[in-house]
Each structure stands twice: as structure tokens, then as C-alpha cells.
Short mmCIF file of N, CA, C and O in Angstrom, two decimals:
data_model
loop_
_atom_site.label_atom_id
_atom_site.label_comp_id
_atom_site.label_asym_id
_atom_site.label_seq_id
_atom_site.Cartn_x
_atom_site.Cartn_y
_atom_site.Cartn_z
N UNK A 120 -103.06 65.02 -96.77
CA UNK A 120 -103.44 64.28 -95.63
C UNK A 120 -102.41 64.49 -94.53
O UNK A 120 -101.21 64.55 -94.81
N UNK A 121 -102.89 64.56 -93.35
CA UNK A 121 -102.00 64.88 -92.24
C UNK A 121 -101.52 63.66 -91.46
O UNK A 121 -100.65 63.78 -90.61
N UNK A 122 -102.09 62.47 -91.74
CA UNK A 122 -101.65 61.26 -91.04
C UNK A 122 -101.49 60.12 -92.03
O UNK A 122 -102.27 59.99 -92.97
N UNK A 123 -100.47 59.27 -91.82
CA UNK A 123 -100.31 58.10 -92.69
C UNK A 123 -101.51 57.16 -92.56
O UNK A 123 -102.22 57.17 -91.56
N UNK A 124 -101.74 56.38 -93.60
CA UNK A 124 -102.82 55.41 -93.59
C UNK A 124 -103.30 55.14 -95.00
O UNK A 124 -102.63 55.46 -95.98
N UNK A 125 -104.48 54.53 -95.07
CA UNK A 125 -105.10 54.21 -96.35
C UNK A 125 -106.30 55.12 -96.56
O UNK A 125 -107.12 55.30 -95.65
N UNK A 126 -106.39 55.66 -97.77
CA UNK A 126 -107.44 56.61 -98.10
C UNK A 126 -108.14 56.20 -99.39
O UNK A 126 -107.48 55.70 -100.31
N UNK A 127 -109.44 56.43 -99.43
CA UNK A 127 -110.17 56.29 -100.70
C UNK A 127 -110.28 57.69 -101.29
O UNK A 127 -110.78 58.61 -100.64
N UNK A 128 -109.78 57.84 -102.51
CA UNK A 128 -109.82 59.13 -103.20
C UNK A 128 -110.78 58.99 -104.38
O UNK A 128 -110.58 58.14 -105.25
N UNK A 129 -111.83 59.81 -104.39
CA UNK A 129 -112.85 59.74 -105.44
C UNK A 129 -112.95 61.09 -106.15
O UNK A 129 -112.98 62.14 -105.50
N UNK A 130 -113.03 61.04 -107.47
CA UNK A 130 -113.13 62.23 -108.31
C UNK A 130 -114.39 62.13 -109.17
O UNK A 130 -114.73 61.06 -109.66
N UNK A 131 -115.06 63.27 -109.37
CA UNK A 131 -116.17 63.35 -110.32
C UNK A 131 -116.20 64.76 -110.91
O UNK A 131 -115.96 65.73 -110.21
N UNK A 132 -116.51 64.84 -112.20
CA UNK A 132 -116.65 66.13 -112.85
C UNK A 132 -117.20 65.98 -114.25
O UNK A 132 -117.31 64.86 -114.77
N UNK A 133 -117.56 67.09 -114.84
CA UNK A 133 -118.08 67.12 -116.21
C UNK A 133 -117.08 67.88 -117.08
O UNK A 133 -116.54 68.90 -116.65
N UNK A 134 -116.83 67.35 -118.27
CA UNK A 134 -115.88 68.00 -119.19
C UNK A 134 -116.49 68.06 -120.58
O UNK A 134 -117.36 67.27 -120.94
N UNK A 135 -116.00 69.01 -121.36
CA UNK A 135 -116.42 69.16 -122.74
C UNK A 135 -115.34 69.90 -123.52
O UNK A 135 -114.47 70.53 -122.93
N UNK A 136 -115.35 69.80 -124.84
CA UNK A 136 -114.33 70.47 -125.65
C UNK A 136 -114.57 71.97 -125.76
O UNK A 136 -115.72 72.43 -125.76
N UNK A 137 -113.50 72.73 -125.86
CA UNK A 137 -113.62 74.17 -126.11
C UNK A 137 -113.71 74.40 -127.61
O UNK A 137 -113.42 73.50 -128.41
N UNK A 138 -114.10 75.60 -128.01
CA UNK A 138 -114.21 75.88 -129.45
C UNK A 138 -112.84 75.84 -130.11
O UNK A 138 -111.83 76.16 -129.49
N UNK A 139 -112.83 75.42 -131.36
CA UNK A 139 -111.60 75.37 -132.12
C UNK A 139 -110.83 74.07 -132.01
O UNK A 139 -109.76 73.93 -132.61
N UNK A 140 -111.34 73.11 -131.26
CA UNK A 140 -110.66 71.82 -131.10
C UNK A 140 -110.89 70.97 -132.34
O UNK A 140 -111.97 70.98 -132.93
N UNK A 141 -109.88 70.22 -132.76
CA UNK A 141 -110.00 69.28 -133.87
C UNK A 141 -110.50 67.94 -133.33
O UNK A 141 -109.98 67.44 -132.32
N UNK A 142 -111.50 67.37 -133.99
CA UNK A 142 -112.10 66.11 -133.53
C UNK A 142 -111.59 64.93 -134.35
O UNK A 142 -111.30 65.10 -135.53
N UNK A 143 -111.52 63.75 -133.75
CA UNK A 143 -111.81 63.47 -132.34
C UNK A 143 -110.75 64.08 -131.42
O UNK A 143 -109.59 64.23 -131.81
N UNK A 144 -111.17 64.43 -130.20
CA UNK A 144 -110.29 65.07 -129.22
C UNK A 144 -110.38 64.28 -127.91
O UNK A 144 -111.47 64.10 -127.37
N UNK A 145 -109.25 63.83 -127.42
CA UNK A 145 -109.22 63.02 -126.20
C UNK A 145 -108.68 63.82 -125.04
O UNK A 145 -107.69 64.55 -125.17
N UNK A 146 -109.35 63.68 -123.89
CA UNK A 146 -108.89 64.28 -122.65
C UNK A 146 -108.70 63.17 -121.63
O UNK A 146 -109.44 62.18 -121.63
N UNK A 147 -107.69 63.32 -120.80
CA UNK A 147 -107.45 62.37 -119.71
C UNK A 147 -107.26 63.13 -118.41
O UNK A 147 -106.61 64.17 -118.39
N UNK A 148 -107.87 62.63 -117.35
CA UNK A 148 -107.71 63.22 -116.03
C UNK A 148 -107.13 62.16 -115.11
O UNK A 148 -107.62 61.02 -115.09
N UNK A 149 -106.10 62.52 -114.35
CA UNK A 149 -105.35 61.55 -113.56
C UNK A 149 -105.08 62.08 -112.16
O UNK A 149 -104.75 63.25 -111.99
N UNK A 150 -105.14 61.18 -111.17
CA UNK A 150 -104.81 61.53 -109.80
C UNK A 150 -103.29 61.47 -109.63
O UNK A 150 -102.64 60.52 -110.09
N UNK A 151 -102.76 62.47 -108.97
CA UNK A 151 -101.34 62.49 -108.61
C UNK A 151 -101.21 62.59 -107.10
O UNK A 151 -101.99 63.29 -106.44
N UNK A 152 -100.23 61.87 -106.57
CA UNK A 152 -99.87 61.96 -105.15
C UNK A 152 -98.42 62.41 -105.09
O UNK A 152 -97.54 61.76 -105.65
N UNK A 153 -98.17 63.57 -104.48
CA UNK A 153 -96.84 64.15 -104.39
C UNK A 153 -96.24 64.35 -105.79
O UNK A 153 -95.05 64.17 -106.00
N UNK A 154 -97.08 64.65 -106.79
CA UNK A 154 -96.62 64.92 -108.15
C UNK A 154 -96.40 63.70 -109.01
O UNK A 154 -95.97 63.82 -110.15
N UNK A 155 -96.70 62.49 -108.49
CA UNK A 155 -96.53 61.25 -109.25
C UNK A 155 -97.90 60.64 -109.53
O UNK A 155 -98.74 60.54 -108.62
N UNK A 156 -98.12 60.22 -110.79
CA UNK A 156 -99.40 59.63 -111.17
C UNK A 156 -99.66 58.36 -110.37
O UNK A 156 -98.78 57.51 -110.21
N UNK A 157 -100.90 58.23 -109.85
CA UNK A 157 -101.31 57.05 -109.08
C UNK A 157 -101.86 56.01 -110.06
O UNK A 157 -102.83 56.29 -110.77
N UNK A 158 -101.26 54.81 -110.13
CA UNK A 158 -101.75 53.78 -111.05
C UNK A 158 -103.22 53.44 -110.80
O UNK A 158 -103.64 53.30 -109.64
N UNK A 159 -103.99 53.33 -111.88
CA UNK A 159 -105.40 52.96 -111.78
C UNK A 159 -106.34 54.08 -111.40
O UNK A 159 -107.54 53.85 -111.27
N UNK A 160 -105.82 55.28 -111.19
CA UNK A 160 -106.65 56.41 -110.78
C UNK A 160 -106.71 57.45 -111.89
O UNK A 160 -106.03 58.47 -111.84
N UNK A 161 -107.48 57.15 -112.91
CA UNK A 161 -107.60 58.08 -114.02
C UNK A 161 -108.77 57.71 -114.90
O UNK A 161 -109.37 56.64 -114.76
N UNK A 162 -109.09 58.62 -115.79
CA UNK A 162 -110.20 58.42 -116.72
C UNK A 162 -109.91 59.17 -118.00
O UNK A 162 -109.28 60.23 -117.97
N UNK A 163 -110.34 58.60 -119.13
CA UNK A 163 -110.18 59.25 -120.43
C UNK A 163 -111.54 59.29 -121.14
O UNK A 163 -112.38 58.42 -120.93
N UNK A 164 -111.68 60.29 -122.00
CA UNK A 164 -112.87 60.38 -122.85
C UNK A 164 -112.45 61.01 -124.18
O UNK A 164 -111.65 61.94 -124.21
N UNK A 165 -113.03 60.50 -125.26
CA UNK A 165 -112.79 61.07 -126.58
C UNK A 165 -114.06 61.78 -127.05
O UNK A 165 -115.11 61.16 -127.19
N UNK A 166 -113.93 63.08 -127.28
CA UNK A 166 -115.04 63.89 -127.77
C UNK A 166 -115.11 63.77 -129.28
O UNK A 166 -114.09 63.80 -129.97
N UNK A 167 -116.34 63.66 -129.80
CA UNK A 167 -116.54 63.51 -131.24
C UNK A 167 -117.10 64.77 -131.90
O UNK A 167 -116.93 64.97 -133.09
N UNK A 168 -117.80 65.60 -131.11
CA UNK A 168 -118.41 66.83 -131.64
C UNK A 168 -118.27 67.96 -130.62
O UNK A 168 -117.99 67.72 -129.44
N UNK A 169 -118.50 69.19 -131.07
CA UNK A 169 -118.38 70.34 -130.18
C UNK A 169 -119.47 70.38 -129.11
O UNK A 169 -119.30 71.04 -128.09
N UNK A 170 -120.56 69.66 -129.30
CA UNK A 170 -121.64 69.66 -128.29
C UNK A 170 -121.51 68.50 -127.31
O UNK A 170 -122.33 68.37 -126.40
N UNK A 171 -120.49 67.68 -127.46
CA UNK A 171 -120.28 66.52 -126.60
C UNK A 171 -119.82 66.95 -125.21
O UNK A 171 -118.97 67.82 -125.08
N UNK A 172 -120.40 66.37 -124.18
CA UNK A 172 -119.91 66.52 -122.81
C UNK A 172 -119.85 65.13 -122.19
O UNK A 172 -120.49 64.20 -122.68
N UNK A 173 -119.08 65.01 -121.13
CA UNK A 173 -118.93 63.70 -120.49
C UNK A 173 -118.83 63.87 -118.98
O UNK A 173 -118.15 64.77 -118.49
N UNK A 174 -119.53 62.98 -118.26
CA UNK A 174 -119.36 62.88 -116.82
C UNK A 174 -118.22 61.90 -116.58
O UNK A 174 -118.28 60.75 -117.03
N UNK A 175 -117.18 62.37 -115.92
CA UNK A 175 -115.98 61.57 -115.72
C UNK A 175 -115.76 61.32 -114.24
O UNK A 175 -115.95 62.22 -113.42
N UNK A 176 -115.37 60.09 -113.89
CA UNK A 176 -115.14 59.78 -112.49
C UNK A 176 -114.15 58.64 -112.33
O UNK A 176 -113.97 57.83 -113.24
N UNK A 177 -113.51 58.60 -111.18
CA UNK A 177 -112.69 57.47 -110.78
C UNK A 177 -112.61 57.44 -109.27
O UNK A 177 -112.90 58.42 -108.58
N UNK A 178 -112.24 56.27 -108.74
CA UNK A 178 -112.07 56.08 -107.31
C UNK A 178 -110.93 55.09 -107.11
O UNK A 178 -110.84 54.09 -107.83
N UNK A 179 -110.06 55.37 -106.15
CA UNK A 179 -108.91 54.50 -105.93
C UNK A 179 -108.51 54.54 -104.45
O UNK A 179 -108.60 55.59 -103.81
N UNK A 180 -108.06 53.41 -103.93
CA UNK A 180 -107.50 53.37 -102.58
C UNK A 180 -106.01 53.67 -102.69
O UNK A 180 -105.31 53.08 -103.52
N UNK A 181 -105.55 54.59 -101.85
CA UNK A 181 -104.17 55.07 -101.91
C UNK A 181 -103.55 54.96 -100.53
O UNK A 181 -104.18 55.30 -99.53
N UNK A 182 -102.31 54.50 -100.49
CA UNK A 182 -101.57 54.45 -99.23
C UNK A 182 -100.76 55.72 -99.06
O UNK A 182 -100.02 56.12 -99.97
N UNK A 183 -100.88 56.35 -97.91
CA UNK A 183 -100.06 57.50 -97.54
C UNK A 183 -99.07 57.00 -96.51
O UNK A 183 -99.45 56.61 -95.42
N UNK A 184 -97.80 56.98 -96.90
CA UNK A 184 -96.76 56.46 -96.01
C UNK A 184 -96.17 57.53 -95.10
O UNK A 184 -95.72 57.23 -94.01
N UNK A 185 -96.14 58.76 -95.57
CA UNK A 185 -95.63 59.86 -94.74
C UNK A 185 -96.48 61.09 -95.00
O UNK A 185 -96.94 61.34 -96.10
N UNK A 186 -96.70 61.84 -93.94
CA UNK A 186 -97.55 63.02 -94.02
C UNK A 186 -96.69 64.27 -93.85
O UNK A 186 -95.62 64.21 -93.24
N UNK A 187 -97.11 65.40 -94.37
CA UNK A 187 -98.37 65.57 -95.11
C UNK A 187 -98.26 65.04 -96.54
O UNK A 187 -97.18 64.99 -97.11
N UNK A 188 -99.40 64.67 -97.09
CA UNK A 188 -99.48 64.17 -98.47
C UNK A 188 -100.35 65.13 -99.28
O UNK A 188 -101.33 65.66 -98.77
N UNK A 189 -100.00 65.32 -100.54
CA UNK A 189 -100.74 66.22 -101.43
C UNK A 189 -101.30 65.41 -102.59
O UNK A 189 -100.56 64.70 -103.28
N UNK A 190 -102.62 65.51 -102.80
CA UNK A 190 -103.29 64.91 -103.94
C UNK A 190 -103.74 66.01 -104.88
O UNK A 190 -104.18 67.06 -104.43
N UNK A 191 -103.65 65.76 -106.19
CA UNK A 191 -104.20 66.68 -107.18
C UNK A 191 -104.60 65.90 -108.41
O UNK A 191 -104.11 64.81 -108.66
N UNK A 192 -105.54 66.46 -109.16
CA UNK A 192 -105.97 65.87 -110.42
C UNK A 192 -105.40 66.73 -111.53
O UNK A 192 -105.56 67.95 -111.53
N UNK A 193 -104.71 66.09 -112.47
CA UNK A 193 -104.15 66.83 -113.61
C UNK A 193 -104.79 66.32 -114.89
O UNK A 193 -105.25 65.19 -114.96
N UNK A 194 -104.82 67.19 -115.89
CA UNK A 194 -105.44 66.85 -117.17
C UNK A 194 -104.43 66.84 -118.30
O UNK A 194 -103.44 67.55 -118.25
N UNK A 195 -104.71 65.98 -119.28
CA UNK A 195 -103.88 65.91 -120.48
C UNK A 195 -104.80 65.85 -121.68
O UNK A 195 -105.89 65.30 -121.60
N UNK A 196 -104.35 66.40 -122.79
CA UNK A 196 -105.11 66.27 -124.03
C UNK A 196 -105.53 67.58 -124.62
O UNK A 196 -105.01 68.65 -124.26
N UNK A 197 -106.49 67.49 -125.52
CA UNK A 197 -106.98 68.64 -126.28
C UNK A 197 -107.64 69.65 -125.34
O UNK A 197 -107.95 69.35 -124.19
N UNK A 198 -107.89 70.86 -125.86
CA UNK A 198 -108.54 71.89 -125.08
C UNK A 198 -109.92 71.46 -124.62
O UNK A 198 -110.71 70.94 -125.39
N UNK A 199 -110.19 71.66 -123.34
CA UNK A 199 -111.46 71.24 -122.78
C UNK A 199 -111.84 72.16 -121.62
O UNK A 199 -110.99 72.83 -121.04
N UNK A 200 -113.11 72.19 -121.29
CA UNK A 200 -113.58 72.90 -120.11
C UNK A 200 -114.03 71.85 -119.10
O UNK A 200 -114.24 70.69 -119.43
N UNK A 201 -114.13 72.24 -117.86
CA UNK A 201 -114.62 71.34 -116.83
C UNK A 201 -115.51 72.11 -115.87
O UNK A 201 -115.38 73.33 -115.73
N UNK A 202 -116.42 71.38 -115.22
CA UNK A 202 -117.32 72.00 -114.25
C UNK A 202 -117.77 70.94 -113.25
O UNK A 202 -117.63 69.75 -113.49
N UNK A 203 -118.31 71.39 -112.14
CA UNK A 203 -118.84 70.49 -111.13
C UNK A 203 -117.82 69.51 -110.59
O UNK A 203 -118.14 68.36 -110.31
N UNK A 204 -116.59 69.96 -110.41
CA UNK A 204 -115.51 69.08 -109.97
C UNK A 204 -115.61 68.82 -108.47
O UNK A 204 -115.74 69.76 -107.68
N UNK A 205 -115.52 67.55 -108.10
CA UNK A 205 -115.42 67.19 -106.69
C UNK A 205 -114.28 66.19 -106.53
O UNK A 205 -114.07 65.32 -107.37
N UNK A 206 -113.54 66.32 -105.45
CA UNK A 206 -112.49 65.39 -105.09
C UNK A 206 -112.69 65.09 -103.61
O UNK A 206 -112.56 65.98 -102.76
N UNK A 207 -113.05 63.84 -103.30
CA UNK A 207 -113.32 63.46 -101.93
C UNK A 207 -112.21 62.51 -101.47
O UNK A 207 -111.86 61.56 -102.18
N UNK A 208 -111.65 62.79 -100.30
CA UNK A 208 -110.61 61.96 -99.72
C UNK A 208 -111.09 61.52 -98.35
O UNK A 208 -111.39 62.36 -97.49
N UNK A 209 -111.18 60.20 -98.16
CA UNK A 209 -111.71 59.66 -96.91
C UNK A 209 -110.76 58.60 -96.37
O UNK A 209 -110.40 57.65 -97.07
N UNK A 210 -110.34 58.75 -95.11
CA UNK A 210 -109.46 57.77 -94.50
C UNK A 210 -110.26 56.50 -94.22
O UNK A 210 -111.34 56.56 -93.63
N UNK A 211 -109.72 55.35 -94.66
CA UNK A 211 -110.43 54.10 -94.47
C UNK A 211 -109.65 53.11 -93.61
O UNK A 211 -110.16 52.06 -93.26
N UNK A 212 -108.40 53.41 -93.27
CA UNK A 212 -107.63 52.50 -92.44
C UNK A 212 -106.28 53.07 -92.07
O UNK A 212 -105.76 53.98 -92.70
N UNK A 213 -105.72 52.50 -91.02
CA UNK A 213 -104.40 52.89 -90.54
C UNK A 213 -103.37 51.87 -90.99
O UNK A 213 -103.71 50.72 -91.27
N UNK A 214 -102.15 52.29 -91.02
CA UNK A 214 -101.06 51.37 -91.34
C UNK A 214 -100.78 50.53 -90.10
O UNK A 214 -100.87 51.01 -88.98
N UNK A 215 -100.43 49.26 -90.31
CA UNK A 215 -100.11 48.40 -89.15
C UNK A 215 -98.89 48.93 -88.40
O UNK A 215 -97.96 49.46 -89.00
N UNK A 216 -98.91 48.79 -87.10
CA UNK A 216 -97.77 49.18 -86.27
C UNK A 216 -96.61 48.22 -86.53
O UNK A 216 -96.82 47.03 -86.67
N UNK A 217 -95.41 48.75 -86.60
CA UNK A 217 -94.23 47.89 -86.77
C UNK A 217 -93.52 47.77 -85.44
O UNK A 217 -93.44 48.74 -84.67
N UNK A 218 -93.03 46.59 -85.15
CA UNK A 218 -92.32 46.38 -83.88
C UNK A 218 -90.87 46.79 -84.04
O UNK A 218 -90.25 46.55 -85.07
N UNK A 219 -90.34 47.40 -83.01
CA UNK A 219 -88.95 47.85 -83.04
C UNK A 219 -88.00 46.75 -82.65
O UNK A 219 -88.28 45.82 -82.01
#
């Protein structure tokens, strides 16, 4: 993001296990801002079979105090594939002006 303020960050995607994974297999996807995990912005799913897939999503309001800001989604857990990934970032408010 190029300007400070408040943003709604929404993620959606589909995930499934790759071949050779031991079940149950858990995957977690988390939003990071400047390389730090954003509290409350994540999702987990536990796969039970090789044919299991899951639609995963989360949405969180995030404050950007200084620009530019970098958002990314990182994954943790067993081997998995993903598809149809979307990450939408929408500015919803400005930070209040501070008096000098």
C-alpha cells in the first residue's frame, strides 16, 4: 500500500493435499504485513483423504502506519496444492490527523 490508513484485506483460495502426504494433514494460511503475521488473519484446514479439497478464506482490517506496506499470504503444514487464489486489499479509512 502506498498510503497510510485502514485496509480490509480478504483472501480466498482452494487447497488440497499432494500425493504422498500422511493423513490427517493440516495446512494453515496466514496474512503477513512486512513479514509479521497479522493476528486474526488466517485459516487452517485438516485434510483426511487424498481426494479432500477445501475452500479457504479470511478477511481482516489492518492498519498501515507507514507506506509502502507489503502484504503476503504464507502457508504452513503438510504438502498441499492451491488454486484460484485471490487477495483483495481495499482502503476503508484514513488515519486521524495529529496536531503538532
